[in-house]
Amino acid sequence: MGTLHDLVLHVIDKFKDRVAVIYDDELENSVITYNDLHKLSKQIATILRNYGFDDEIIGICMHTNETTPAILLGILQVPAAFYFFEPGAEKFILKALKSLNSAVVVVDISYLKDIENILFLLNPEVLVLIPEWQLIVIKLNGVNRQKYSIHLAYCISTSGSTGVPKIVRVPHKSIVPNVIHLRKLFNITSNDLIFLAAPLTFDPSIIDIFTSLSCGARLLITSNQIKILPWKLAKMLGNHYHVTVLQITPSLLMSIGPELLRTSILDKSSCLRILALGGEKFPSLDLIKKCRAEGNMTTFFNLYGITEVSCWSTFYQVTDSDFASNQSEIPLGESLSDTTTMVINDDGHVLSEGCGWLYTGSLNRLCFVNDEVTPENGLRNTGDLVTIDQSGKIFFLHRKDEQLKRNGKRLNLQEIEHVVQQEDFVENCKALIFNSSVILFYICSSWHKEKMNESQREQLLKASLQKELSAHYQPDIFVDTNSFPITYHGKLNIPVLYDMMRDSSRKQQPVEKIVEQCWKTTLKIHKNIPIDTTERFLAKGGDSLLAMQFINRLQLDLNLQLNHILPLVLHNPYKDILDIIRESLSKHKHSTSDEESKPSELRLSSDNWKGLNKFVKKKHLENVQNTQVHSTDSVNYINHRQKNIIPKLSKDSLGKPENVNVDDDGILPKKKTKTNNVSNNHYGLQSKSDSISLEFPKLNSVCCHHRKKEVNIHWTYNTGKCVDASPIVAQLR
């Protein structure tokens, strides 16, 4: 069957001049060809092989960009396996690195500060600095090294959404059949453009990367900031790049909203051939129909699988007859290559019809879960309750931990959702049970919000549910929200929905109390500590991502659109933020009580925008005036970032690279350092007792004369999101 990297290396010569990977986050746009992909992967493979890390598990902590597939491909060619992790959850990462015997990590220099606690506990030793990729290779002397003889491809942890996260070691023979079958099923060719929707901590990302690169197709990568902004994601996928194959979770897709989907990704002239939904229950066909424009030709697939049998186990292609029928639910479908699925009841009997637990597995596609030395033979219990109809079709019901009873009677929340989704004004909905109460969360289309208020919508829903369902199904609480929270992996964030319900009393609280609680929760400030109205978000330990979380909490609690206050949150004092929210809430209440009102999505008034622009200009001028330009070089920056990792540094004259250059075609990173020998385009470090000897390039210093100059703002541009960047200072010649 071969390996993941064999699948790619087999086609590189054929497509060497074609674009392999595109990275675009609206601030940076980079591409690499298949030839460059091969060169970069050989370089990383040589570095790791020279240090003897073959047949080991190598940790990776880096931003996902155009070079990431090359890093993965290089590690696989060592040969070795990779374990991708991101800053955060320090205890779990520490445990994972030790249990996987991962004694070396490849780290993005910008992440060093974020994971320094983990590194210090594992006795780090810097081996190699790769400046053109902004990467550093670190040996972890506190981890026991181990050679694996089972030809692992990668290791991944389960999301933990249904319990304690598990660490899964995946051999090549487990994932390669998935890649081969799915690329054939989707008929992927070199003309396709595939979007990497999942993060590398979620195994569908492996399918995206290797189905694309093994067929000579193009892989599109963007930042997390783009993914969390529905209108930007829709524009990138449907209007700008015309993606042809998309594998995505239902929640991430539905976060875009039916109205926007119908005019972008799923419009009549859409280039999207394949839309494969997996990782969660497939949406009802009623909801899918709302999202498709008339005449849309996209083919839908339902994918099902568990990480313990990475990655997918079953597939179902939604047919035209499915869309034409009155059915709402879609079956799990057929088993993928070299995979078995069966339904077993509580007595251990295999069922051909009826309700039972779904098991999936394989005799060959065997993965190792946690500390397993030998994987379980055959089947694993998925923990999912399913039903088989008379024709043998398997339908998903719910997770084992989602079995519900109310007033002694069994309750299927999906029946509530099915009735609610019949209403034209409902874009999406989710029913949950909380302390024996049924709560219905729903999203109303912006068009219908103009036509009826929240009370009227609730009465319509109650009437429909009372007509269709018995008394024990009737929701106790209706929550009209603008969006559903999703996890980092793109799944519906059920705990956050429960938090919304626990905090539902906030709806009756003053806005001041709501803002204060969201502020303290986001910044982890104790509830008894009073807030100083002059304090600022960044000064209290916040950053751009936390600011987005703060705004999301406010939007959910206030049922109010506040996306445009991000600059205010990042730069203004607490009292200014509170004033803007008060004003926005006041306008929102006024608009919803007025029959002639405009849509409830609010934007800052022109006066407030002027205030924000004035503040941004003032802040920019302060930064320029307070900035002193000194002679420096890029190595000083790297040296500074590594002070907490490297005890002592001494410069040894081991060679001097040529000047920094960028390839004419823009394929290689802008910070690439060009040398006479490409394979030596990194800097080795050698341990000498308690010190480390490091080769650094000596760059020409920039001479600056301090002159008194007046600085004026010539233009400004609102990127629509937070940009963490330093001011640009140019020397006047």
XYZ file of C-alpha atoms in Angstrom:
733
model
C 0.000 0.000 0.000
C 2.986 2.327 0.569
C 3.275 5.500 2.646
C 1.797 8.982 2.620
C 4.994 10.515 1.284
C 5.280 7.854 -1.430
C 1.903 9.013 -2.755
C 3.269 12.551 -3.164
C 6.804 11.759 -4.311
C 5.359 9.575 -7.060
C 3.818 12.603 -8.842
C 6.317 15.390 -8.066
C 8.334 15.023 -11.296
C 5.146 15.082 -13.366
C 3.881 18.314 -11.791
C 7.161 19.920 -10.688
C 6.443 23.319 -12.267
C 2.831 23.516 -11.096
C 1.691 25.334 -7.960
C 1.340 22.914 -5.050
C 0.315 25.147 -2.134
C -1.236 28.613 -1.870
C -1.312 30.612 1.351
C -3.498 33.701 1.575
C -4.630 35.528 4.704
C -5.330 38.842 2.913
C -2.106 40.268 4.358
C 0.292 37.746 2.847
C -0.078 35.771 -0.354
C 2.518 33.061 -1.065
C 2.794 29.997 -3.272
C 5.245 27.125 -3.697
C 5.508 24.711 -6.601
C 5.838 20.947 -6.426
C 9.536 21.319 -7.181
C 9.987 23.712 -4.256
C 7.904 21.420 -2.068
C 10.313 18.601 -2.835
C 13.432 20.700 -2.159
C 12.156 22.044 1.149
C 11.038 18.611 2.341
C 14.446 17.110 1.465
C 16.154 19.838 3.483
C 14.140 19.180 6.647
C 14.557 15.411 6.165
C 18.345 15.790 5.891
C 18.562 17.907 9.042
C 16.550 15.473 11.162
C 18.206 12.396 9.676
C 21.666 13.772 10.417
C 20.739 14.034 14.100
C 19.504 10.436 14.132
C 15.778 11.018 14.620
C 14.680 8.365 12.138
C 11.808 6.122 13.296
C 10.912 8.543 16.083
C 7.977 10.898 16.699
C 8.766 14.550 16.061
C 6.697 17.312 17.608
C 5.689 20.326 15.503
C 4.506 23.662 16.859
C 4.162 26.191 14.073
C 1.759 28.436 12.195
C 0.051 26.617 9.339
C 1.248 28.263 6.127
C 2.532 27.399 2.648
C 5.618 25.612 4.017
C 3.729 23.362 6.458
C 3.075 20.525 3.948
C 6.803 20.536 3.110
C 7.683 20.196 6.810
C 5.310 17.244 7.166
C 6.611 15.642 3.984
C 10.202 16.111 5.145
C 9.551 14.456 8.517
C 7.867 11.499 6.828
C 10.901 11.058 4.552
C 13.363 10.794 7.489
C 11.457 8.387 8.020
C 9.692 9.582 11.154
C 6.185 10.461 12.367
C 4.880 13.886 13.368
C 2.766 15.138 16.252
C 1.296 18.591 15.649
C 0.394 20.694 18.667
C -0.327 24.342 19.388
C 0.353 26.557 22.431
C -2.068 26.066 25.310
C -3.163 23.053 27.396
C 0.381 22.775 28.782
C -0.290 19.788 31.038
C -1.781 17.737 28.236
C 0.997 18.619 25.755
C 3.650 17.784 28.344
C 1.991 14.430 28.979
C 1.630 13.771 25.246
C 5.285 14.497 24.417
C 6.437 12.175 27.196
C 4.024 9.351 26.382
C 4.926 9.550 22.685
C 8.662 9.645 23.515
C 8.875 12.717 21.305
C 12.413 13.897 22.075
C 12.646 16.585 19.393
C 10.330 19.426 18.420
C 10.298 21.768 15.437
C 9.072 25.141 16.696
C 8.070 28.386 15.046
C 10.282 31.059 16.614
C 7.233 33.204 17.317
C 5.846 30.395 19.512
C 8.918 30.047 21.728
C 7.570 32.350 24.412
C 4.208 30.570 24.420
C 5.646 27.106 25.059
C 8.696 28.028 27.136
C 7.194 26.451 30.280
C 6.863 23.116 28.478
C 10.390 23.342 27.073
C 12.011 24.222 30.382
C 10.430 21.216 32.084
C 11.894 18.950 29.395
C 15.511 20.205 29.502
C 15.780 21.742 26.011
C 18.857 21.793 23.808
C 18.780 23.860 20.620
C 20.087 21.878 17.660
C 19.356 23.843 14.506
C 18.102 27.284 13.569
C 16.433 27.555 10.135
C 16.035 31.307 9.596
C 14.402 31.178 6.159
C 11.454 29.340 7.712
C 11.689 31.073 11.102
C 11.973 27.612 12.678
C 14.151 26.165 15.403
C 14.795 22.462 16.086
C 15.013 21.643 19.786
C 16.032 18.389 21.422
C 14.178 17.521 24.648
C 16.685 15.800 26.906
C 13.979 15.247 29.521
C 12.125 12.832 27.225
C 13.149 9.205 26.815
C 13.831 8.538 23.142
C 12.256 5.540 21.434
C 12.570 4.017 17.984
C 9.298 2.744 16.515
C 9.231 -0.227 14.168
C 5.556 0.070 13.178
C 5.987 2.734 10.448
C 3.929 5.474 12.071
C 2.747 8.392 9.939
C 1.482 10.787 12.595
C 0.022 11.063 16.071
C -3.083 13.017 16.949
C -5.268 13.591 19.982
C -9.039 13.340 20.081
C -10.855 16.617 20.682
C -12.065 15.614 24.133
C -15.573 16.814 23.277
C -16.981 13.496 24.454
C -14.583 12.823 27.333
C -10.903 12.885 28.252
C -8.709 13.439 25.147
C -6.909 10.351 23.866
C -3.601 10.197 22.024
C -3.775 8.112 18.848
C -0.723 6.841 16.918
C -1.603 6.300 13.269
C 0.464 3.999 10.995
C 0.722 4.619 7.258
C -1.306 1.494 6.547
C -4.239 2.993 8.445
C -4.475 6.338 6.644
C -3.223 5.568 3.117
C -6.321 3.479 2.156
C -8.473 6.458 3.185
C -6.528 8.853 0.961
C -6.575 6.529 -2.049
C -10.282 5.719 -1.782
C -11.430 9.307 -1.213
C -9.374 10.828 -4.023
C -10.953 8.249 -6.344
C -14.424 8.797 -4.891
C -14.122 12.585 -5.352
C -12.434 12.124 -8.752
C -9.657 14.529 -7.781
C -7.359 15.644 -10.604
C -4.556 18.155 -11.056
C -7.198 20.739 -12.032
C -8.740 20.780 -8.561
C -8.260 23.365 -5.816
C -8.760 21.909 -2.324
C -9.222 24.038 0.780
C -7.523 23.033 4.043
C -10.457 23.679 6.380
C -9.352 21.643 9.394
C -6.408 22.496 11.664
C -3.572 19.972 11.805
C -4.754 18.921 15.261
C -7.833 17.421 13.527
C -7.169 14.392 11.299
C -9.363 15.416 8.305
C -6.512 17.856 7.572
C -4.360 14.867 6.603
C -6.964 13.852 4.019
C -7.047 17.372 2.558
C -3.259 17.655 2.288
C -2.468 14.261 0.824
C -5.457 13.820 -1.498
C -4.440 17.161 -2.989
C -0.667 16.694 -3.253
C -0.879 13.078 -4.413
C -2.925 14.168 -7.456
C -0.982 17.257 -8.498
C -3.837 19.501 -7.333
C -3.489 22.828 -5.520
C -3.968 23.154 -1.758
C -5.338 26.451 -0.396
C -4.435 27.468 3.175
C -5.595 30.507 5.122
C -5.396 31.784 8.692
C -7.736 31.030 11.568
C -8.718 34.699 11.557
C -10.232 34.278 8.092
C -12.041 31.077 9.064
C -13.881 32.723 11.960
C -15.187 35.568 9.778
C -18.020 34.068 7.677
C -18.131 36.733 4.970
C -14.355 36.575 4.438
C -14.363 32.770 4.327
C -17.221 32.723 1.808
C -15.516 35.346 -0.335
C -12.227 33.429 -0.358
C -13.746 30.026 -1.148
C -16.445 31.004 -3.592
C -15.695 34.381 -5.105
C -11.912 34.682 -5.128
C -10.283 31.258 -5.446
C -13.216 29.156 -6.718
C -12.445 26.104 -4.585
C -13.570 22.850 -6.224
C -13.332 20.367 -3.317
C -14.287 21.245 0.253
C -14.198 18.925 3.271
C -15.612 20.765 6.287
C -17.619 20.330 9.488
C -21.334 21.172 9.282
C -21.016 23.807 12.028
C -18.210 25.677 10.263
C -20.146 25.603 6.999
C -23.376 26.766 8.641
C -21.549 29.587 10.425
C -21.492 31.270 7.006
C -25.294 31.265 6.978
C -27.793 30.157 4.304
C -28.144 33.591 2.689
C -24.411 34.011 2.130
C -23.944 30.371 1.082
C -26.582 30.741 -1.637
C -24.708 33.672 -3.162
C -21.160 32.345 -2.882
C -20.104 28.745 -2.278
C -23.438 27.185 -3.260
C -24.716 29.595 -5.877
C -25.950 28.500 -9.303
C -22.592 28.980 -11.026
C -20.428 27.659 -8.167
C -17.176 25.893 -9.085
C -17.471 23.698 -5.982
C -17.775 20.131 -7.277
C -17.550 18.269 -3.975
C -18.786 19.308 -0.525
C -17.970 16.609 2.042
C -19.388 17.156 5.527
C -17.988 15.204 8.466
C -17.007 15.368 12.110
C -20.605 15.970 13.202
C -24.083 14.752 12.357
C -24.985 15.587 8.757
C -27.439 18.525 8.647
C -31.062 17.822 7.784
C -31.906 18.081 4.106
C -34.365 20.835 5.001
C -31.432 22.974 6.141
C -29.250 22.020 3.160
C -32.023 23.030 0.767
C -32.125 26.490 2.363
C -28.408 26.884 1.705
C -28.383 25.915 -2.001
C -29.283 28.269 -4.789
C -31.650 26.911 -7.387
C -29.616 25.154 -10.064
C -26.590 24.517 -7.854
C -24.745 21.384 -9.034
C -22.462 20.679 -6.043
C -22.312 17.008 -4.987
C -22.734 16.443 -1.236
C -21.110 13.656 0.771
C -21.707 12.533 4.348
C -18.464 11.316 5.958
C -18.359 9.480 9.270
C -15.394 8.312 11.322
C -13.599 8.339 14.663
C -10.024 9.376 15.397
C -9.318 5.939 16.900
C -9.687 4.539 13.362
C -8.193 7.557 11.602
C -9.673 9.132 9.629
C -13.040 8.198 7.968
C -14.988 4.928 8.098
C -18.092 5.469 5.949
C -19.378 7.686 3.148
C -22.704 8.481 1.533
C -23.279 10.475 -1.649
C -26.452 12.540 -1.430
C -28.462 12.001 -4.608
C -30.962 14.127 -6.510
C -33.674 11.728 -5.418
C -32.733 12.403 -1.784
C -33.247 16.121 -2.334
C -36.515 15.494 -4.163
C -37.892 13.234 -1.424
C -39.630 14.244 1.787
C -36.976 12.620 3.958
C -34.849 14.802 6.174
C -32.147 12.487 7.505
C -29.172 11.158 5.517
C -27.690 7.675 6.192
C -24.058 7.017 7.100
C -23.653 5.021 3.912
C -21.096 2.427 2.829
C -17.825 1.461 4.469
C -14.662 2.892 2.973
C -11.855 0.662 1.686
C -10.449 -1.814 4.212
C -13.010 -0.759 6.828
C -15.807 -2.649 8.562
C -18.866 -1.271 10.343
C -21.575 -3.109 12.219
C -24.334 -2.426 14.740
C -24.362 -4.331 18.042
C -27.036 -4.175 20.742
C -26.559 -4.106 24.509
C -26.544 -7.915 24.607
C -23.627 -8.105 22.162
C -25.655 -9.356 19.204
C -25.058 -8.052 15.694
C -28.180 -6.378 14.302
C -29.510 -6.325 10.754
C -32.393 -4.072 11.754
C -33.227 -1.997 14.799
C -31.367 0.257 17.256
C -27.886 -0.392 18.595
C -24.328 0.842 18.988
C -22.096 1.456 15.986
C -18.739 -0.343 15.850
C -16.068 0.350 13.245
C -12.588 -0.933 12.557
C -10.358 -3.032 10.358
C -7.957 -5.912 10.413
C -5.304 -3.755 8.754
C -6.209 -0.131 9.527
C -5.165 -0.468 13.164
C -4.284 2.570 15.289
C -2.721 2.644 18.755
C -4.749 4.478 21.406
C -2.956 5.939 24.436
C -0.512 3.374 25.847
C -1.568 0.412 23.712
C 1.406 -1.704 22.721
C -0.770 -3.831 20.475
C -3.862 -2.216 18.965
C -7.306 -3.699 19.488
C -8.013 -6.248 16.807
C -11.126 -5.677 14.756
C -13.738 -3.200 15.893
C -13.922 -0.236 18.250
C -17.074 1.000 19.915
C -17.785 4.486 18.561
C -20.162 5.344 21.406
C -22.747 6.410 18.815
C -26.309 5.102 18.895
C -27.659 4.305 15.417
C -30.628 2.615 13.817
C -30.812 0.291 10.803
C -33.910 0.384 8.629
C -35.411 -2.484 6.624
C -33.192 -1.731 3.618
C -30.038 -1.943 5.754
C -29.317 1.807 5.815
C -27.680 3.040 9.013
C -28.819 6.368 10.480
C -27.047 8.283 13.245
C -29.162 9.022 16.342
C -26.930 10.462 19.052
C -23.914 9.939 21.269
C -24.052 7.498 24.174
C -23.785 10.364 26.655
C -26.700 12.169 24.972
C -29.463 9.666 25.855
C -32.299 11.749 27.238
C -35.377 11.215 29.334
C -37.909 13.828 30.400
C -40.727 13.138 32.825
C -39.870 9.465 32.497
C -40.341 9.511 28.709
C -37.589 9.132 26.108
C -36.875 12.246 24.105
C -35.266 12.665 20.679
C -34.180 16.273 20.360
C -33.694 15.889 16.614
C -37.456 15.692 16.198
C -37.736 19.176 17.703
C -35.042 20.463 15.361
C -36.757 18.875 12.356
C -40.043 20.691 13.077
C -38.363 24.028 13.732
C -36.312 23.894 10.534
C -39.539 23.730 8.522
C -40.124 27.394 9.365
C -38.921 29.728 6.628
C -37.450 32.269 9.042
C -35.205 29.714 10.814
C -31.696 29.428 9.351
C -30.406 26.899 11.887
C -31.375 25.511 15.275
C -30.164 23.295 18.094
C -32.204 21.719 20.905
C -30.540 20.877 24.235
C -31.729 19.713 27.630
C -30.595 21.555 30.746
C -31.696 20.609 34.276
C -34.703 18.744 32.838
C -35.652 21.799 30.771
C -35.602 21.743 26.974
C -33.906 24.777 25.463
C -34.219 25.640 21.793
C -31.524 27.845 20.255
C -32.338 29.184 16.811
C -30.980 31.656 14.269
C -33.440 33.856 12.415
C -32.691 35.216 8.947
C -31.995 38.938 8.817
C -34.817 39.461 6.304
C -37.413 37.970 8.650
C -36.099 39.953 11.602
C -37.382 43.038 9.838
C -40.843 41.532 9.499
C -41.484 40.192 13.002
C -40.098 40.699 16.493
C -38.685 38.025 18.779
C -41.957 37.485 20.625
C -43.831 36.871 17.375
C -41.195 34.388 16.178
C -41.377 32.495 19.463
C -45.172 32.234 19.247
C -44.935 30.812 15.715
C -42.427 28.191 16.843
C -44.545 27.209 19.831
C -47.616 26.793 17.630
C -45.748 24.553 15.165
C -44.210 22.390 17.881
C -47.508 21.960 19.754
C -49.153 20.887 16.512
C -46.480 18.310 15.614
C -45.091 16.949 18.910
C -46.381 15.686 22.253
C -46.231 17.675 25.476
C -42.931 16.323 26.830
C -41.172 17.577 23.657
C -42.186 21.210 24.109
C -39.233 23.555 24.808
C -39.245 25.534 28.030
C -36.971 28.277 26.778
C -36.425 29.776 23.321
C -33.125 31.526 22.632
C -32.913 33.704 19.530
C -29.213 34.099 18.725
C -27.200 35.546 15.851
C -24.714 32.679 15.583
C -23.679 29.363 17.087
C -20.280 29.070 18.799
C -17.883 26.566 17.239
C -14.749 24.875 18.535
C -11.257 25.205 17.071
C -11.944 22.039 15.069
C -15.069 23.590 13.578
C -17.621 21.629 15.606
C -20.595 23.050 17.483
C -19.392 24.144 20.928
C -22.021 22.553 23.170
C -20.409 23.647 26.491
C -20.584 27.277 25.372
C -24.268 26.852 24.539
C -24.786 25.494 28.038
C -22.880 28.482 29.413
C -25.242 30.739 27.500
C -28.124 28.992 29.212
C -26.570 29.203 32.665
C -26.068 32.902 32.085
C -29.524 33.431 30.603
C -30.402 35.489 33.669
C -28.038 38.096 32.268
C -30.770 39.022 29.826
C -32.542 40.637 32.761
C -29.377 42.272 34.088
C -28.151 45.782 33.337
C -25.813 46.008 30.382
C -23.073 47.265 32.729
C -23.195 44.001 34.671
C -23.139 41.890 31.498
C -20.107 43.711 30.072
C -18.300 43.450 33.399
C -18.895 39.694 33.627
C -17.744 39.111 30.030
C -14.643 41.262 30.633
C -13.669 39.346 33.777
C -14.413 35.928 32.274
C -12.321 36.604 29.172
C -9.365 38.095 31.057
C -9.633 35.592 33.946
C -10.158 38.336 36.540
C -11.716 37.243 39.844
C -15.356 38.244 40.087
C -14.778 40.127 43.372
C -12.068 42.398 41.946
C -13.565 45.755 40.935
C -12.956 47.117 37.438
C -11.138 50.395 36.946
C -12.977 52.177 34.134
C -9.650 53.494 32.801
C -8.079 50.038 32.406
C -7.381 48.704 28.921
C -7.848 45.251 27.446
C -4.270 44.724 26.239
C -2.797 46.050 29.492
C -4.811 43.463 31.445
C -3.221 40.596 29.488
C -5.556 40.480 26.503
C -4.650 39.927 22.863
C -6.463 39.912 19.510
C -7.882 36.412 19.896
C -9.122 37.091 23.416
C -10.663 40.314 22.140
C -12.644 38.296 19.590
C -13.758 35.946 22.383
C -14.861 38.932 24.475
C -16.891 40.320 21.574
C -18.412 36.903 20.835
C -19.532 36.571 24.463
C -21.124 39.999 24.338
C -22.894 39.197 21.077
C -24.334 35.996 22.509
C -25.416 37.545 25.804
C -26.833 40.719 24.286
C -28.073 39.154 21.023
C -26.336 41.998 19.253
C -23.876 42.362 16.370
C -20.678 44.024 17.653
C -18.034 42.842 15.145
C -16.920 46.389 14.368
C -15.859 47.337 17.904
C -12.651 45.259 17.720
C -10.315 48.301 17.382
C -12.087 49.933 20.311
C -11.649 46.854 22.534
C -7.960 46.604 21.712
C -7.017 50.237 22.228
C -9.590 52.182 24.257
C -10.269 52.191 28.005
C -13.089 50.165 29.516
C -15.418 53.161 29.876
C -15.271 53.886 26.114
C -16.129 50.275 25.287
C -19.046 50.345 27.702
C -20.366 53.602 26.203
C -20.327 52.185 22.664
C -22.109 49.014 23.770
C -24.764 51.063 25.597
C -25.325 53.144 22.471
C -25.477 50.075 20.192
C -27.906 48.306 22.526
C -30.116 51.368 22.698
C -30.286 51.594 18.909
C -30.945 47.862 18.673
C -33.908 48.057 21.073
C -35.275 51.054 19.214
C -34.993 49.349 15.838
C -36.682 46.119 16.972
C -39.622 48.035 18.456
C -40.159 50.029 15.261
C -42.155 48.327 12.480
C -40.282 50.374 9.883
C -36.887 49.472 11.336
C -33.826 48.338 9.413
C -32.134 44.929 9.943
C -30.899 44.369 13.492
C -27.254 44.067 12.527
C -25.687 47.214 13.949
C -22.700 49.233 12.958
C -21.009 52.082 14.728
C -22.393 55.509 13.973
C -20.397 57.906 11.812
C -19.534 59.922 14.916
C -18.165 56.853 16.637
C -16.196 55.878 13.537
C -14.685 59.356 13.521
C -13.756 58.866 17.159
C -12.132 55.512 16.396
C -10.219 56.911 13.406
C -9.043 59.840 15.490
C -7.841 57.476 18.177
C -6.033 55.224 15.664
C -4.295 58.248 14.145
C -3.304 59.501 17.584
C -2.014 56.076 18.572
C -0.017 55.770 15.356
C 1.607 59.173 15.905
C 2.448 58.255 19.501
C 4.108 55.048 18.320
C 6.150 56.923 15.714
C 7.215 59.662 18.130
C 8.168 57.189 20.854
C 10.106 54.894 18.521
C 13.876 55.237 18.291
C 15.680 53.602 15.392
C 18.852 51.741 16.298
C 21.440 49.798 14.355
C 20.367 46.190 14.544
C 20.110 42.971 12.616
C 17.629 40.157 12.363
C 19.767 37.859 14.468
C 19.481 40.140 17.502
C 15.727 39.636 17.323
C 16.082 35.850 17.212
C 18.679 36.017 19.977
C 16.302 38.058 22.109
C 13.399 35.655 21.494
C 15.596 32.722 22.562
C 17.009 34.187 25.791
C 14.613 32.187 27.924
C 15.429 28.984 26.063
C 19.209 29.186 25.539
C 21.244 29.804 28.732
C 24.360 31.157 27.026
C 25.195 32.093 23.462
C 28.598 32.711 21.929
C 29.202 33.700 18.336
C 31.640 31.501 16.479
C 32.812 32.372 12.992
C 31.496 29.327 11.138
C 30.765 31.011 7.858
C 29.064 34.039 6.476
C 26.017 33.775 4.207
C 25.368 36.114 1.346
C 22.885 38.966 1.437
C 19.209 38.295 2.044
C 17.254 37.838 -1.188
C 13.811 36.855 -2.392
C 13.237 34.715 -5.459
C 11.827 36.646 -8.413
C 8.717 34.480 -8.565
C 7.947 35.041 -4.883
C 7.835 31.321 -4.203
C 10.125 31.193 -1.195
C 9.458 33.092 2.055
C 10.439 36.731 2.090
C 12.931 36.165 4.898
C 14.841 33.453 3.081
C 18.609 33.634 3.557
C 20.381 32.609 0.388
C 23.661 30.675 0.589
C 25.998 29.029 -1.902
C 24.887 25.632 -0.629
C 21.134 25.276 -0.131
C 21.496 22.246 2.083
C 23.570 24.302 4.531
C 21.045 27.111 4.753
C 20.629 26.690 8.488
C 22.753 27.211 11.559
C 23.967 24.390 13.759
C 24.368 24.575 17.512
C 26.711 22.400 19.507
C 26.605 21.856 23.235
C 29.793 22.802 25.119
C 29.335 22.016 28.791
C 26.802 24.577 30.018
C 27.025 26.866 26.993
C 25.879 26.651 23.396
C 27.877 27.739 20.387
C 25.753 29.286 17.663
C 26.623 30.430 14.158
C 24.945 33.728 13.335
C 25.180 35.672 10.070
C 26.676 39.136 10.325
C 24.393 41.532 8.487
C 25.234 45.069 7.487
C 24.113 47.626 10.047
C 21.673 50.313 9.007
C 23.026 53.761 9.795
C 20.394 56.246 10.864
C 20.725 59.932 11.715
C 18.179 61.343 14.100
C 16.434 64.277 12.500
C 13.418 66.213 13.613
C 10.743 65.466 11.050
C 7.015 65.989 10.993
C 5.026 62.824 10.393
C 1.613 63.055 8.735
C -0.940 60.362 8.003
C -1.393 60.071 4.238
C -3.822 57.147 4.227
C -5.366 54.522 6.478
C -7.071 51.210 5.738
C -9.370 49.154 7.935
C -8.489 45.461 7.437
C -11.675 44.358 9.174
C -9.717 42.376 11.756
C -6.938 42.718 14.291
C -3.433 42.840 12.826
C -0.583 42.251 15.253
C 2.215 44.226 13.633
C 4.816 46.806 14.553
C 4.690 50.294 13.021
C 6.765 50.717 9.871
C 9.466 53.359 10.156
C 11.121 54.524 6.936
C 14.294 56.590 6.663
C 14.060 59.758 4.567
C 17.017 59.849 2.177
